[in-house]
Short mmCIF file of C-alpha atoms in Angstrom, two decimals:
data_model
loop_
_atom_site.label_atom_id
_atom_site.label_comp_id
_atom_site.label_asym_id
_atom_site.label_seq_id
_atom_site.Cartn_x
_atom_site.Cartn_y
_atom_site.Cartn_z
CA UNK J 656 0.00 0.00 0.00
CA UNK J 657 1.06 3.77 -0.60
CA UNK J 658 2.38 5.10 2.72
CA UNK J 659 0.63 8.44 1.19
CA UNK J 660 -2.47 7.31 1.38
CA UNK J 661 -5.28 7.33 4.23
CA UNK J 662 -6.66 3.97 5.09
CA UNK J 663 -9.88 2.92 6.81
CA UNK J 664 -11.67 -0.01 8.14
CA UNK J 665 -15.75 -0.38 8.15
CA UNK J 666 -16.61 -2.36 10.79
CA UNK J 667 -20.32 -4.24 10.79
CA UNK J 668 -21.97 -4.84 14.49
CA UNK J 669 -21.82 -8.28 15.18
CA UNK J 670 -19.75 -9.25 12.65
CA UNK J 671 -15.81 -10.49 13.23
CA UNK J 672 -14.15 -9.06 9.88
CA UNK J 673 -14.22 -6.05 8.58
CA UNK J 674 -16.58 -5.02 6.22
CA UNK J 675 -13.66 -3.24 3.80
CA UNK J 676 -10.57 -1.71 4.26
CA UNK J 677 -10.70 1.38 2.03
CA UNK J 678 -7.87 3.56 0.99
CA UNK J 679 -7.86 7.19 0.09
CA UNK J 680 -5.46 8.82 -2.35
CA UNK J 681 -6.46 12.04 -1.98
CA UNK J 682 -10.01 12.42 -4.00
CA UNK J 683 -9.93 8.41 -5.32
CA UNK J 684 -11.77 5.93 -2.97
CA UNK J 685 -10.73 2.44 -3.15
CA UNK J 686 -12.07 -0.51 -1.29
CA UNK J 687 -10.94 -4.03 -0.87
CA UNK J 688 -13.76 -6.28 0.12
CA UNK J 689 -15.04 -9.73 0.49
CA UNK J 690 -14.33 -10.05 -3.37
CA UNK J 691 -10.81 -10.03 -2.21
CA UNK J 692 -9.82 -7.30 -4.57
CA UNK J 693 -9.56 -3.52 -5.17
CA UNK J 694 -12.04 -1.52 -6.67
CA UNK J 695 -13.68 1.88 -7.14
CA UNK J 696 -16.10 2.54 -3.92
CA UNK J 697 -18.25 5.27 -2.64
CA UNK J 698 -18.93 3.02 0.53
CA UNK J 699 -17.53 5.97 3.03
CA UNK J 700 -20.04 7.99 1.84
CA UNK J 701 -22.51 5.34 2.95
CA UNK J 702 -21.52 4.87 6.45
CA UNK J 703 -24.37 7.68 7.32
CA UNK J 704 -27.22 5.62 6.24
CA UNK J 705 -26.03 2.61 7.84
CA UNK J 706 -26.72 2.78 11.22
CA UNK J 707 -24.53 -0.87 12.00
CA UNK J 708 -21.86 0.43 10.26
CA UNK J 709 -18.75 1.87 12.01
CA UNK J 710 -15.40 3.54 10.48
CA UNK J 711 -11.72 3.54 12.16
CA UNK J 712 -8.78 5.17 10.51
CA UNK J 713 -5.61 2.61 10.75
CA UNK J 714 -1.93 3.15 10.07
CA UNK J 715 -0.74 1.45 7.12
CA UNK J 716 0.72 -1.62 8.80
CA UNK J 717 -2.41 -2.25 10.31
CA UNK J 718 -4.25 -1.92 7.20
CA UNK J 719 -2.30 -4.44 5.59
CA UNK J 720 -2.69 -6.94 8.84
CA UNK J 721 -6.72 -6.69 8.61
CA UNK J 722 -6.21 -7.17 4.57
CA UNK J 723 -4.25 -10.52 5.02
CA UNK J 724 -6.81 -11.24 8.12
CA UNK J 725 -9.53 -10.90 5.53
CA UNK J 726 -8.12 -13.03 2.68
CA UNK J 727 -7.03 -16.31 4.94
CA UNK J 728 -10.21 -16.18 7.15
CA UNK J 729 -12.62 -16.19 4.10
CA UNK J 730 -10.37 -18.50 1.25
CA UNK J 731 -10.50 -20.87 4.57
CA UNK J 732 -14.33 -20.93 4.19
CA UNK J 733 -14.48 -21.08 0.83
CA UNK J 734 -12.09 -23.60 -0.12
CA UNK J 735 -11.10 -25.25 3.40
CA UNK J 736 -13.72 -28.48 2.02
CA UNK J 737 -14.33 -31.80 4.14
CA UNK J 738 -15.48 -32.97 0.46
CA UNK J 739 -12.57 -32.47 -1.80
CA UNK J 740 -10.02 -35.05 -2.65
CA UNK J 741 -7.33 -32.76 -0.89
CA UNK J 742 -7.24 -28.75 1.06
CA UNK J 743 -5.22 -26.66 -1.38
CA UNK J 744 -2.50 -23.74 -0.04
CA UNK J 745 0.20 -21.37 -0.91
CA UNK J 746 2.43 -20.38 1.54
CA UNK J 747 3.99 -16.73 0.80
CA UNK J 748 7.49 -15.91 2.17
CA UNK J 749 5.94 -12.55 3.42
CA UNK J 750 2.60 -11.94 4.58
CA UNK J 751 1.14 -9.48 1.69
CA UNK J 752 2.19 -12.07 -0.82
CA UNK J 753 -1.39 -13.65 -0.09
CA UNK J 754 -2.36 -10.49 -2.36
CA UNK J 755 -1.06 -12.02 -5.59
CA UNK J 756 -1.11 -15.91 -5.72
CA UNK J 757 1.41 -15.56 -8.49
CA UNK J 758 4.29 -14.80 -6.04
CA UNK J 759 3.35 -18.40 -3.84
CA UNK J 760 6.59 -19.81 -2.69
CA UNK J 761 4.75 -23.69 -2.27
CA UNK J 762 2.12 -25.34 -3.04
CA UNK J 763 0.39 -27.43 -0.65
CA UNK J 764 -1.91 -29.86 -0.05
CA UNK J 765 -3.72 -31.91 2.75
CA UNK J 766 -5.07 -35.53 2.23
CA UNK J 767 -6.34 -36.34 5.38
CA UNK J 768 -5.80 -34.98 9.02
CA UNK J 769 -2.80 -33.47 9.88
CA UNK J 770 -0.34 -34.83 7.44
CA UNK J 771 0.44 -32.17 4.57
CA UNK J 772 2.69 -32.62 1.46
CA UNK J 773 4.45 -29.64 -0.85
CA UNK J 774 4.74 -30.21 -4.21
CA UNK J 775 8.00 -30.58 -5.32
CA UNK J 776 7.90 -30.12 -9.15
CA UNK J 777 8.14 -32.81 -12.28
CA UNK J 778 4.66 -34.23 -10.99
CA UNK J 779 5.95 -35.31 -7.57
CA UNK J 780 5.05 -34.23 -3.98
CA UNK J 781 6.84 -34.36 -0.80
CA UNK J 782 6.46 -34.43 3.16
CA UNK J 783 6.58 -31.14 4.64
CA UNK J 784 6.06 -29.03 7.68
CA UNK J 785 5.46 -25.42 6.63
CA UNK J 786 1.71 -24.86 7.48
CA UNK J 787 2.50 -26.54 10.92
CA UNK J 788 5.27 -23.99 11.13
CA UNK J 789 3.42 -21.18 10.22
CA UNK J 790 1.01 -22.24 12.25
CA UNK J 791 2.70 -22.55 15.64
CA UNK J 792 5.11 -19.09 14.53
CA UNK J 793 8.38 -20.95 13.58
CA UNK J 794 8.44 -18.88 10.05
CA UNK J 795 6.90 -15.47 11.77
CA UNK J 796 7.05 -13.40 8.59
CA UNK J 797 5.32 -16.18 6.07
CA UNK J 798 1.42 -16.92 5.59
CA UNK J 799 -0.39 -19.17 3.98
CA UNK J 800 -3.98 -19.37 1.90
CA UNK J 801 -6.43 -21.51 1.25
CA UNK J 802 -6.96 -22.63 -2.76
CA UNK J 803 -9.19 -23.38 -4.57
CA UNK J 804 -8.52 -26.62 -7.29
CA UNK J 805 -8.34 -24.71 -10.13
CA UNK J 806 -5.82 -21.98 -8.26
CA UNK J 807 -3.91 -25.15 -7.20
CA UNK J 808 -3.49 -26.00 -10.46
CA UNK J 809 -2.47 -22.61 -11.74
CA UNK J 810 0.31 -22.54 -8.68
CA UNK J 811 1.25 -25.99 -9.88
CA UNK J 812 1.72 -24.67 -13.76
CA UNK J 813 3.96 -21.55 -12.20
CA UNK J 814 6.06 -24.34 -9.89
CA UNK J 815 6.68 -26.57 -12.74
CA UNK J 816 7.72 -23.89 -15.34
CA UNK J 817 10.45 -22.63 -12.85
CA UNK J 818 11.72 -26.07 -13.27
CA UNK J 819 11.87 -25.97 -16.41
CA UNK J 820 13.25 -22.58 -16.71
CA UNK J 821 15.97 -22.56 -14.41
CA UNK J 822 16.66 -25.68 -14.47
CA UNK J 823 18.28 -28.34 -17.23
CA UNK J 824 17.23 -32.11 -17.47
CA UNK J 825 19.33 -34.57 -18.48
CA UNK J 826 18.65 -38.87 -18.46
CA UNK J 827 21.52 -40.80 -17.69
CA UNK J 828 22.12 -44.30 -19.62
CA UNK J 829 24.24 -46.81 -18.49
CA UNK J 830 24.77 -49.21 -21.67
CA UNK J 831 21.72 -47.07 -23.54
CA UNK J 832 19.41 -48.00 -20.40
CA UNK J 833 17.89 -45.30 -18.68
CA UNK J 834 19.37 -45.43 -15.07
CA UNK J 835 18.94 -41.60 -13.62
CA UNK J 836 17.33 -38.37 -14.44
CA UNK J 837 19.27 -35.57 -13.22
CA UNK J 838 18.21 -32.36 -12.37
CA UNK J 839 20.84 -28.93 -12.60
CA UNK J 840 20.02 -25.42 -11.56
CA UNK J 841 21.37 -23.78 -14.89
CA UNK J 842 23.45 -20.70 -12.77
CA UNK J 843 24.71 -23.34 -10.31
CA UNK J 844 26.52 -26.94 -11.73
CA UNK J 845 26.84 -28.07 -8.25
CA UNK J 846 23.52 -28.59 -7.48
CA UNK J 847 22.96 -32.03 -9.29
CA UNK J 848 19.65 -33.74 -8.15
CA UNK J 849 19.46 -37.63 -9.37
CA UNK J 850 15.62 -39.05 -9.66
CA UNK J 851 16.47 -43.11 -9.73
CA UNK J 852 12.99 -43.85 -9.30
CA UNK J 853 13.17 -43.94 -5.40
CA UNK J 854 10.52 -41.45 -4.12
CA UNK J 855 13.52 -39.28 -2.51
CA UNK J 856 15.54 -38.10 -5.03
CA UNK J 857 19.40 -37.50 -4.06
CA UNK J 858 22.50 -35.16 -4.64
CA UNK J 859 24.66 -36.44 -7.30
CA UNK J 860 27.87 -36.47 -9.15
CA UNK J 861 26.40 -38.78 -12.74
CA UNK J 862 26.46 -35.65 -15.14
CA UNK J 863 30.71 -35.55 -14.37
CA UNK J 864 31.04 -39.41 -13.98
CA UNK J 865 29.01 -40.00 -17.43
CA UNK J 866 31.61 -38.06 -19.31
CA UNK J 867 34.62 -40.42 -17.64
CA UNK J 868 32.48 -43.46 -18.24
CA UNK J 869 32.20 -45.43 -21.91
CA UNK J 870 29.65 -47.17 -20.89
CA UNK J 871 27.48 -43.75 -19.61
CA UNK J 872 26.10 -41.51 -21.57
CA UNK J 873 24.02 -38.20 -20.24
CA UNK J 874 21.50 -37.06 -22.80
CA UNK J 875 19.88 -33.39 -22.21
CA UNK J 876 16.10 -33.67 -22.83
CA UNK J 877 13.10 -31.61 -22.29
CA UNK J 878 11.04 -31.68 -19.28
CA UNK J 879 8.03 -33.56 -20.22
CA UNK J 880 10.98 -36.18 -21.51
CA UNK J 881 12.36 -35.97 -18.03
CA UNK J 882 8.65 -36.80 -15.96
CA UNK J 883 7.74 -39.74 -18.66
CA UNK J 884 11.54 -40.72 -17.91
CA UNK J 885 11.29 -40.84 -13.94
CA UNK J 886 7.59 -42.38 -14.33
CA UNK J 887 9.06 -45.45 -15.90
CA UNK J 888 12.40 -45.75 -13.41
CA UNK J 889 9.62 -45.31 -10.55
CA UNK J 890 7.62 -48.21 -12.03
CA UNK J 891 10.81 -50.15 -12.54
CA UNK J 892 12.11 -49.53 -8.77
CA UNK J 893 8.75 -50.48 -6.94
CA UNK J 894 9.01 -53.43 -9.34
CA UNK J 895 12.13 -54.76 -7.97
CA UNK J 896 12.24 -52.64 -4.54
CA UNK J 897 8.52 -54.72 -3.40
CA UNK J 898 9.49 -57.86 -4.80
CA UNK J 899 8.53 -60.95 -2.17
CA UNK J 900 6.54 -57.69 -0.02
CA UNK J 901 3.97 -57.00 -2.23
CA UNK J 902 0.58 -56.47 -0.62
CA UNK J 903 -1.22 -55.40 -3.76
CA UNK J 904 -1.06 -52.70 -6.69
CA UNK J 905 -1.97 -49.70 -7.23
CA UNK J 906 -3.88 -48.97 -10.55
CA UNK J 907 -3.29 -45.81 -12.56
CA UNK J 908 -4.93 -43.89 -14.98
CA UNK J 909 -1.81 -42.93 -17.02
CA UNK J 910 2.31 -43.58 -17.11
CA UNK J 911 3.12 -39.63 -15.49
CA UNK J 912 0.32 -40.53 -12.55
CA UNK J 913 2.81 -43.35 -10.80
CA UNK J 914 5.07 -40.48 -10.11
CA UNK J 915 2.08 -39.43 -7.10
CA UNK J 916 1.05 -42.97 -5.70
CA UNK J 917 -1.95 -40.78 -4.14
CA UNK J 918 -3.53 -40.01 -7.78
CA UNK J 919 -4.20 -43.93 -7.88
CA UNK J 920 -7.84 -44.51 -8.86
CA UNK J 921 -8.10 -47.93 -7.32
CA UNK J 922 -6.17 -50.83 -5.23
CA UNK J 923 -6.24 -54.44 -6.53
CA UNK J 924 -4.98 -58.15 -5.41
CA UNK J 925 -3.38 -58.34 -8.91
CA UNK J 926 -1.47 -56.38 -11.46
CA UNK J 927 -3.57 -55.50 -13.93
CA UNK J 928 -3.70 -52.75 -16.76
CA UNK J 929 -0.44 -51.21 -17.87
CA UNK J 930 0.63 -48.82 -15.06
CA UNK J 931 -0.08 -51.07 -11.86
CA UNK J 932 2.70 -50.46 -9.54
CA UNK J 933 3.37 -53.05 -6.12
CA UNK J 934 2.77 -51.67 -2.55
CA UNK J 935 3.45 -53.23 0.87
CA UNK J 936 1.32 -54.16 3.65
CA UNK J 937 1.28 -50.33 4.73
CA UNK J 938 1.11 -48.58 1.56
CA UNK J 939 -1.87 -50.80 0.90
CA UNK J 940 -3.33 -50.16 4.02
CA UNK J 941 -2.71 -46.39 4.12
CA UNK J 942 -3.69 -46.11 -0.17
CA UNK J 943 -6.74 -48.03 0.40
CA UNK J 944 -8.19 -45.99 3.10
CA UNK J 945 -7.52 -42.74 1.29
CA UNK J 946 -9.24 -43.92 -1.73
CA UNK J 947 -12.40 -44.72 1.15
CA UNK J 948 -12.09 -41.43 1.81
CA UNK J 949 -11.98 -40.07 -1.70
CA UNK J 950 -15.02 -41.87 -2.67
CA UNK J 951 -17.09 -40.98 0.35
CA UNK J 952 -16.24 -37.55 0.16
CA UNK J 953 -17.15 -37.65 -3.97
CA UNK J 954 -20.72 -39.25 -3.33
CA UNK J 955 -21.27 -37.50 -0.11
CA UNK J 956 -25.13 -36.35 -0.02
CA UNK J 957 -26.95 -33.66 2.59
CA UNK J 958 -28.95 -35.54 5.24
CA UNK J 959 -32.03 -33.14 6.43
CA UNK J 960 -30.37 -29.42 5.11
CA UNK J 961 -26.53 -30.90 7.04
CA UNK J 962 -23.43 -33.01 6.10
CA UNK J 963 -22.55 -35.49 8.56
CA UNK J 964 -19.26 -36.53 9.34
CA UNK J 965 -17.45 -39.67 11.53
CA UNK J 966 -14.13 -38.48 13.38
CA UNK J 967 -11.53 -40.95 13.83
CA UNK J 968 -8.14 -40.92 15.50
CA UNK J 969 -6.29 -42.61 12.64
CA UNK J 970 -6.28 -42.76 9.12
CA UNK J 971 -6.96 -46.35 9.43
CA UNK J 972 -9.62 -46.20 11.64
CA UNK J 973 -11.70 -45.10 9.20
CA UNK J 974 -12.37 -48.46 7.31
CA UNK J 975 -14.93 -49.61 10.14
CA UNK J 976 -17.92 -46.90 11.53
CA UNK J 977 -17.26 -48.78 15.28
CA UNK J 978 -13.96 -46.81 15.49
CA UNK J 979 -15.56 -42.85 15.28
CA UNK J 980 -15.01 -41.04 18.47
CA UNK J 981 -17.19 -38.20 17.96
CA UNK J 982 -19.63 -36.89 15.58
CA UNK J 983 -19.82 -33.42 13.35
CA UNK J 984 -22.38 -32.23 11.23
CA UNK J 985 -22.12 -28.99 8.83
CA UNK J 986 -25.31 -27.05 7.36
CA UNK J 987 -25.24 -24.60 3.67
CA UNK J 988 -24.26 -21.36 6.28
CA UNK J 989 -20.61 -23.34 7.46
CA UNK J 990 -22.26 -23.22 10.81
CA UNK J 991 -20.15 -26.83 12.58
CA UNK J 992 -21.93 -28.74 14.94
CA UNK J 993 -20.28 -31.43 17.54
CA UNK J 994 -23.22 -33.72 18.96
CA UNK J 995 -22.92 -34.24 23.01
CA UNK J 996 -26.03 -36.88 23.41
CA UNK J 997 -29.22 -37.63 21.78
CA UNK J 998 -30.89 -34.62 20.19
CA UNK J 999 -28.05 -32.17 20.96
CA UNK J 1000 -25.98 -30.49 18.92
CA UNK J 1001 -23.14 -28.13 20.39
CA UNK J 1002 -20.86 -25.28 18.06
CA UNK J 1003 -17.86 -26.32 16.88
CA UNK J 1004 -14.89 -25.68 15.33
CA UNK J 1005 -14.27 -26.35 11.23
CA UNK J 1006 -12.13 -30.04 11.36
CA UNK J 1007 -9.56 -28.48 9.85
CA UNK J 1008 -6.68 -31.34 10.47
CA UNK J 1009 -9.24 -34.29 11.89
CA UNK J 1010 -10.16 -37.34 10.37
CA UNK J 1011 -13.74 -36.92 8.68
CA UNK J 1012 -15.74 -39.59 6.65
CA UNK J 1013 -18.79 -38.41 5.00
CA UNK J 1014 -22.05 -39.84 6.11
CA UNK J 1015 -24.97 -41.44 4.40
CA UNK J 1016 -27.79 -42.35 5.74
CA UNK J 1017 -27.64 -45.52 7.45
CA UNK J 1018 -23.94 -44.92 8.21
CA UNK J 1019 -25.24 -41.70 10.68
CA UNK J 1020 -27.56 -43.87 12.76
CA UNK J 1021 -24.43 -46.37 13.69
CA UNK J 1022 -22.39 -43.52 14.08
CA UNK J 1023 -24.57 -41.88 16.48
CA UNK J 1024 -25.05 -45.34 18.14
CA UNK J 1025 -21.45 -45.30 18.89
CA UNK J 1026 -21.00 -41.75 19.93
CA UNK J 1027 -23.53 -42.18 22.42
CA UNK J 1028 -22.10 -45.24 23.48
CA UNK J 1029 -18.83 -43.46 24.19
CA UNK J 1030 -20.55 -40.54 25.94
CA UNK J 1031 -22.46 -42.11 28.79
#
C-alpha cells in the first residue's frame, strides 16, 4: 500500500471481519472487500445511512494486517472443504504475498488430518512441515492461503515452469538403459539432483562421472521427456524394490500418474492394466483408506439441510464406523456442529486437520449409536 495514502476499516456490528478496508489517495476511494480485490467505492459515503456500520482510521501496517486477516479467514471458508479429494495452499514468504497468488513460494496440499505434502515439481510431492510452522510461529514473517482446485493448479503450472526454466534435465544411460534423471540449476553446476525412481531423489555427481564413463552416456532432454523418464524408473524400482513384499497394486490412470502414488484410482490383489505399480502391507493399508475417503467424500449427499461426518483418531480407523469417536455435522451457512447426546448439537470448530468420513444415511444412525455409546 502507498504510505501516502489514508486507510480505513468499516466495521459491521456483530460481525468479526471487517466489512472493507478502504484507501484514500487524496479524491480516489478504493475498497478491498469480500471479493478479495480492489475496486472503485463510494462506501464511506454510505456509512451515514447505515446505522450498523462503524469507520476507524488505521496506520498502514495495520491496514495491511486486517487485509491478510480478511483473505485467509474467508479462502479458509471457501475452499477449506471436508469434500474435496485434498485442502489446497500457498504459503507466501511474506505476509502481503497472499495479495497475488502468483508470487506463492509452495504449493500445498492436505489428504487427510494433519499430514500435509508440498509439491516438489516434475509431478511429484513431498512431506513437509510449513503450514505446521506457520502455524505454531516458527516462520513469523510467512502466511499461507487456502486454494481453490483450479488456483492449485495454476500454482502448480507456475512451480513446474520454474523447473523448467531454471533448471536443465538430463537422463543418464548406463549401456543405452535409462538409469537416472538428473536435475541442474542452470546458474549453479553443483547442485545435481538424481531421480532413480526412489521417491527421494538424491545429490549427485552422474552428469561428471558420465563423461569419464564409456559405458554412460548423459542425454539433455526436455522436461516432459524428463517426468515420462522418472515415471518409468519409478515403475521399474517399486518393481524390484517390493518384490517378495507386495501387498497389492496400485492402478493408474496414465504412465506420469505413478510419479504421485496418491492419484491412484483404485487398489487391486493383482497387477492389472499397464501402469499397476506393487505396494506393501502399509502402503496398501494407508492407499486403500484414502481412496475410502476419496469416494465418500465424492458421493457424499446432505442428510435433512446438514453433512454429517465420523471423526476418527487414525487414518486407518476409518475403514470400520465402530472406530468414530465423535460426531460433526455442517449445514449450507458453514455453521459446525459437535453432537454431546441424543438430540443435541453443540458449536464447533471447522475439522480443519481431523479425520472426517462423509455420512450417508444408514452410516449416521451407527455412528450416532457409537457416539452415544462413548458418551455415557
Amino acid at each position: 500500500m502507498s504510505p501516502e495514502a489514508r486507510h480505513v476499516i468499516i466495521l459491521v456490528e456483530g460481525q468479526g471481519l471487517p466489512l472493507a478496508v478502504v484507501r484514500l489517495t487524496g479524491a480516489v476511494e478504493e475498497a478491498f472487500t469480500h471479493d478479495l480485490r480492489w475496486e472503485p467505492s463510494d462506501l464511506l459515503g454510505r456509512v451515514p445511512s447505515e446505522p450498523d456500520w462503524t469507520v476507524r482510521e488505521v496506520g498502514v501496517s495495520d491496514a495491511n494486517g486486517f487485509l491478510v486477516e480478511m483473505i485467509r479467514t474467508i479462502r479458509s471458508r471457501d475452499h477449506e472443504s471436508e469434500l474435496t479429494d485434498y485442502k489446497y495452499y500457498a504459503s507466501f514468504k511474506d505476509a502481503l504475498g497472499v495479495l497475488d497468488l502468483d508470487t506463492a513460494d509452495r504449493l500445498l496440499r492436505r489428504p487427510e488430518g494433519g499430514v500435509e505434502e508440498e509439491y516438489a515439481g516434475h509431478r511429484t510431492w513431498e512431506r513437509s512441515e510449513k503450514l505446521h510452522r506457520i502455524d505454531s510461529g516458527l516462520d513469523k514473517q510467512e502466511e499461507y492461503v487456502a486454494l481453490s482446485l483450479v488456483e492449485a493448479a495454476h500454482v502448480k503450472k507456475l512451480i513446474d515452469a520454474q523447473w523448467d526454466r531454471a533448471c536443465t534435465h538430463h537422463v543418464v544411460l548406463v549401456d543405452k538403459r535409462p538409469v537416472a534423471v538428473v536435475t541442474q540449476v542452470a546458474k549453479d553446476p553443483d547442485s545435481e539432483l538424481a531421480f532413480t525412481g526412489d521417491p527421494e531423489p538424491q545429490p549427485s555427481r552422474l552428469l561428471a562421472q558420465a563423461t569419464r564413463e564409456p559405458r554412460m552416456d548423459a542425454v539433455r532432454t526436455s522436461m516432459a521427456t524428463a517426468v515420462e523418464t522418472m515415471a518409468r524408473l519409478s515403475l521399474r524400482w517399486r518393481t524390484e524394490a517390493r518384490a517378495g513384499e507386495t501387498a497389492g497394486y496400485a492402478v493408474f490412470h496414465q504412465l506420469t500418474d505413478v510419479l504421485d502414488v496418491d492419484s491412484a484410482y483404485d487398489v487391486v490383489p493383482e497387477a492389472q492394466g499397464e501402469f499397476a505399480v506393487p505396494l506393501n502391507a502399509s502402503e496398501k493399508a494407508r492407499l486403500t483408506a484414502r481412496l475410502h475417503l476419496r469416494n465418500a467424500r465424492r458421493e457424499a449427499q446432505p442428510i435433512d439441510g446438514h453433512f454429517y461426518f465420523a471423526v476418527f483418531e487414525q487414518l486407518h480407523e476409518v475403514m470400520d464406523l465402530d472406530n468414530a469417536r465423535s460426531l460433526l455435522r455442517v449445514d449450507g451457512a458453514q455453521q459446525w456442529e459437535t453432537l454431546r447426546q441424543e438430540g443435541q448439537w453443540l458449536p464447533a470448530s471447522k475439522p480443519r486437520k481431523l479425520h472426517t468420513l462423509p455420512l450417508t444415511n444408514s452410516g449416521l444412525d451407527r455412528v450416532t449409536r457409537q457416539v452415544q455409546r462413548l458418551t455415557r
